[in-house]
CSV table of C-alpha atoms in Angstrom, one decimal:
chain,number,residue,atom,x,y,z
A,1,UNK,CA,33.1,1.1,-7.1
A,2,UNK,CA,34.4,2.6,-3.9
A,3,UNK,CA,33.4,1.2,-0.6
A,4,UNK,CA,32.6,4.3,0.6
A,5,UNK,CA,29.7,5.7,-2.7
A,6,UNK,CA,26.4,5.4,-1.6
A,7,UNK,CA,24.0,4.6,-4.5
A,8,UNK,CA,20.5,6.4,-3.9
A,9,UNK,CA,17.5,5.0,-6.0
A,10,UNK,CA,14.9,7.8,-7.0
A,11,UNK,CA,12.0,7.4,-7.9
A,12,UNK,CA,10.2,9.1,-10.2
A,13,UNK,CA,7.1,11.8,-8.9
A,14,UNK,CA,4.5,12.5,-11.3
A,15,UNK,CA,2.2,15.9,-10.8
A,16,UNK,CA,-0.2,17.4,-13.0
A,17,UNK,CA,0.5,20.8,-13.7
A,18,UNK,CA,-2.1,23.9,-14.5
A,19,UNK,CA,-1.5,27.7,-14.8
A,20,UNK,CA,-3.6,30.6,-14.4
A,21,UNK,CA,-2.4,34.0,-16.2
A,22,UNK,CA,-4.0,37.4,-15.8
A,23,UNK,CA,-2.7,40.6,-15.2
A,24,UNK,CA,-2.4,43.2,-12.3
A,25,UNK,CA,-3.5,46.8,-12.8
A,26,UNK,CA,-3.7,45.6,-16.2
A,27,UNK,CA,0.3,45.6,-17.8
A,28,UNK,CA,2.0,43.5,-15.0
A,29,UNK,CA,2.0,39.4,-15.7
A,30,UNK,CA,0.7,37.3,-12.5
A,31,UNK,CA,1.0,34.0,-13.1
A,32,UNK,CA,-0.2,30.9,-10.4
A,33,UNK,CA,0.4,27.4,-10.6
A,34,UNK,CA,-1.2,24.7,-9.7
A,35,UNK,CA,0.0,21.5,-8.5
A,36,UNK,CA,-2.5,18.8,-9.0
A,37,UNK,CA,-2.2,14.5,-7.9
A,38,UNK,CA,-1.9,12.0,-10.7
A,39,UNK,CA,-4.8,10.6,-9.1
A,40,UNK,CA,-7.2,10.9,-6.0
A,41,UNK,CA,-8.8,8.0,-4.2
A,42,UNK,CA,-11.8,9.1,-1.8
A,43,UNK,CA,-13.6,7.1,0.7
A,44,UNK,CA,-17.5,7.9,0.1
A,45,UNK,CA,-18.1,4.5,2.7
A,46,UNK,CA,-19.1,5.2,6.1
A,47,UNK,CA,-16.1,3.0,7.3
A,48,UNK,CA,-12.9,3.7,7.8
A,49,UNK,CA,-10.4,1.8,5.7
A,50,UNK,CA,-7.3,0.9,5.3
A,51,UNK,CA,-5.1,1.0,2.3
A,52,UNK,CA,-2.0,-0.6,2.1
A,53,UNK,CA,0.2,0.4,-1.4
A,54,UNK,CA,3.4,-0.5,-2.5
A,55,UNK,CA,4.0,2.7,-4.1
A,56,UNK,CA,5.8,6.3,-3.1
A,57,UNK,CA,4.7,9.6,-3.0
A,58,UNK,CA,1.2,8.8,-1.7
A,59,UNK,CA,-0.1,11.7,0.6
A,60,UNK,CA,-3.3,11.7,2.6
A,61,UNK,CA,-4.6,13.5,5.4
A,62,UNK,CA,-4.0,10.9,7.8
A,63,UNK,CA,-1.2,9.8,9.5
A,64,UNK,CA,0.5,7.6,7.2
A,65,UNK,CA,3.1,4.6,8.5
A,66,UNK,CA,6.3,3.4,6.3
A,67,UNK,CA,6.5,-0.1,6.8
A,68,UNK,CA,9.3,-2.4,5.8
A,69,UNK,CA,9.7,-6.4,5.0
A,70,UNK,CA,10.8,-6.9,8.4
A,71,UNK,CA,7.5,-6.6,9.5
A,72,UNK,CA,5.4,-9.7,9.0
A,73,UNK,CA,1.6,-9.4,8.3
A,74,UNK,CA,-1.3,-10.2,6.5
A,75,UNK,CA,-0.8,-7.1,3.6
A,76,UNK,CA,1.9,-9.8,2.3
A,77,UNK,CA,6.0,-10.0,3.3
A,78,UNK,CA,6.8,-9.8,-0.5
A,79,UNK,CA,6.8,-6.2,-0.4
A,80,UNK,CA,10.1,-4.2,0.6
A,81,UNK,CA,8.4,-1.2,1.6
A,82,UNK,CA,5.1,0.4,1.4
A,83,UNK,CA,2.8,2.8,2.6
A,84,UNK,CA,-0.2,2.2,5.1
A,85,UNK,CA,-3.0,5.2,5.3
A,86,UNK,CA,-6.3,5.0,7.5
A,87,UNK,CA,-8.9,6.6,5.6
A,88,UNK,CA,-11.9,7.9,7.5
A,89,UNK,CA,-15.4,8.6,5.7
A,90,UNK,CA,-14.6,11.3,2.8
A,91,UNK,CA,-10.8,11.3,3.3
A,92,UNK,CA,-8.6,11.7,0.1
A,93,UNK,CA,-5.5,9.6,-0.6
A,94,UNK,CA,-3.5,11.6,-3.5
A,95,UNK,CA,-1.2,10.0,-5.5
A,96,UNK,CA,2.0,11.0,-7.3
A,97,UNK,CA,3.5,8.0,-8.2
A,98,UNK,CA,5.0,7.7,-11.4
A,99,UNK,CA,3.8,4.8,-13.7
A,100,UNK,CA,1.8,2.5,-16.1
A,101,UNK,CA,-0.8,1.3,-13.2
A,102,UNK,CA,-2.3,2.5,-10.3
């Protein structure tokens, strides 16, 4: 390889897709989609917590902090990069990650 190739991993995103078809001034085609999480985790506590995941393409409405091994702490230095999201009482954490588990 050359010295100067930069090698990029991907990873794969994962998004459920749905489609709604009707017609305008009934002969024209309008067609919507909808793109929908591979899964949703809610907080129905009254806490806030705090939820530390390995995986990418995790979205919530919080601010959300990339953290990587350099960082030592108690959510475990085995982890090369991951994803820390303060959920408040009925915030959603969306996922999109690609995969066997959750």
């Amino acid at each position: 390889q050359d010295k100067n190739t930069i090698v990029q991993q991907q990873n794969p995103m994962v998004a459920q897709i749905t489609l709604k078809v009707s017609l305008v001034q009934d002969c024209y085609p309008f067609v919507e989609f909808f793109l929908q999480p591979r899964a949703v985790i809610e907080n129905k506590m009254p806490v806030s917590l705090c939820v530390c995941t390995p995986m990418p393409y995790t979205f919530s409405s919080s601010l959300s902090l990339m953290k990587s091994n350099d960082d030592h702490n108690d959510f475990g230095s085995n982890l090369s990069k991951r994803s820390i999201h303060e959920l408040e009482p009925s915030d959603k954490l969306e996922i999109f990650t690609a995969g066997n588990s959750i």
